[in-house]
XYZ file of C-alpha atoms in Angstrom:
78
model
C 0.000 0.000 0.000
C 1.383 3.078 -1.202
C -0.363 5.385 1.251
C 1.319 3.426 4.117
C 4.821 3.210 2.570
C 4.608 7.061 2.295
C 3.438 7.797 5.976
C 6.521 5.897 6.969
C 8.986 7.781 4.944
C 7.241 10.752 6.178
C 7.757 9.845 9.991
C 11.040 8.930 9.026
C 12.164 11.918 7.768
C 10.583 13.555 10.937
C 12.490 11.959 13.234
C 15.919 14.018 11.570
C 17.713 10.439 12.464
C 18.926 9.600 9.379
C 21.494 9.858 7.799
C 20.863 10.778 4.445
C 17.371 12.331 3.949
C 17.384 13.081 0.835
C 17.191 9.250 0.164
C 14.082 9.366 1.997
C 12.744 11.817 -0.206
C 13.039 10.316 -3.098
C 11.435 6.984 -1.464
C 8.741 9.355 -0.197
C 8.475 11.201 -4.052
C 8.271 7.140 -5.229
C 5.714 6.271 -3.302
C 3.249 9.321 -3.670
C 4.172 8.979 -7.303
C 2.897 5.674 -7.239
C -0.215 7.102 -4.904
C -0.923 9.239 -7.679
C -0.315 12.550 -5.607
C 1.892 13.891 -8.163
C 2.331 17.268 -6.839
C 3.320 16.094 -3.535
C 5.420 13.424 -5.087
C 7.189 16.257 -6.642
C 8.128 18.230 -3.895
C 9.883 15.744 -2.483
C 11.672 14.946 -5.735
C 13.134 18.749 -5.318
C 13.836 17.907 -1.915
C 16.018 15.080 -2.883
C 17.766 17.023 -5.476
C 19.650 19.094 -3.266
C 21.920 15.934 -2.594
C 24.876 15.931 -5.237
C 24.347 12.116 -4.948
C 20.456 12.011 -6.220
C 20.560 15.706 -8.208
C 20.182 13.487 -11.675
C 18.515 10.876 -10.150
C 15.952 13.185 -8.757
C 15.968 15.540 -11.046
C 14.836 12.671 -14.071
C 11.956 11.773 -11.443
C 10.581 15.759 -11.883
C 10.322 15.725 -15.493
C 8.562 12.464 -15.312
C 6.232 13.818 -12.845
C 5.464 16.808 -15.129
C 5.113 14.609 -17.884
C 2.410 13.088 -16.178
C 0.095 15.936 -14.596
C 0.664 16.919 -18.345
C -0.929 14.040 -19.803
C -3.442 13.950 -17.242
C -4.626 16.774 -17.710
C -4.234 16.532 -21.443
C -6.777 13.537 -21.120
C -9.026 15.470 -18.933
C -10.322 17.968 -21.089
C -11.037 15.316 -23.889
């Protein structure tokens, strides 16, 4: 259950325990992505790509994201 997985990563990253967030994030951004909250899933892609590590990584995930409310709403007003 995606919902679940994300309230994890959430009260993981609230407990400012671990040692690299910005993993986190982008297992948070994964899971809302896959929750289809694609706004919040992006947020947390930005979040993630203020690590050097995850900056492509992350940074792939927004244009996906955006690529997707696109279509979305592309199909919406057919």
């Amino acid at each position: 259950d995606w919902n679940n997985a994300a309230e994890a990563f959430r009260t993981a990253l609230k407990s400012r325990n671990l040692d690299k967030p910005a993993d986190a994030h982008m297992a948070l951004g994964t899971a809302l992505f896959n929750a289809n909250k694609f706004a919040e899933a992006r947020g947390q892609f930005v979040a993630a790509a203020a690590s050097p590590a995850l900056a492509q990584a992350a940074g792939n995930w927004i244009k996906f994201v955006d690529q997707e409310i696109a279509r979305r709403d592309a199909v919406k007003d057919l």
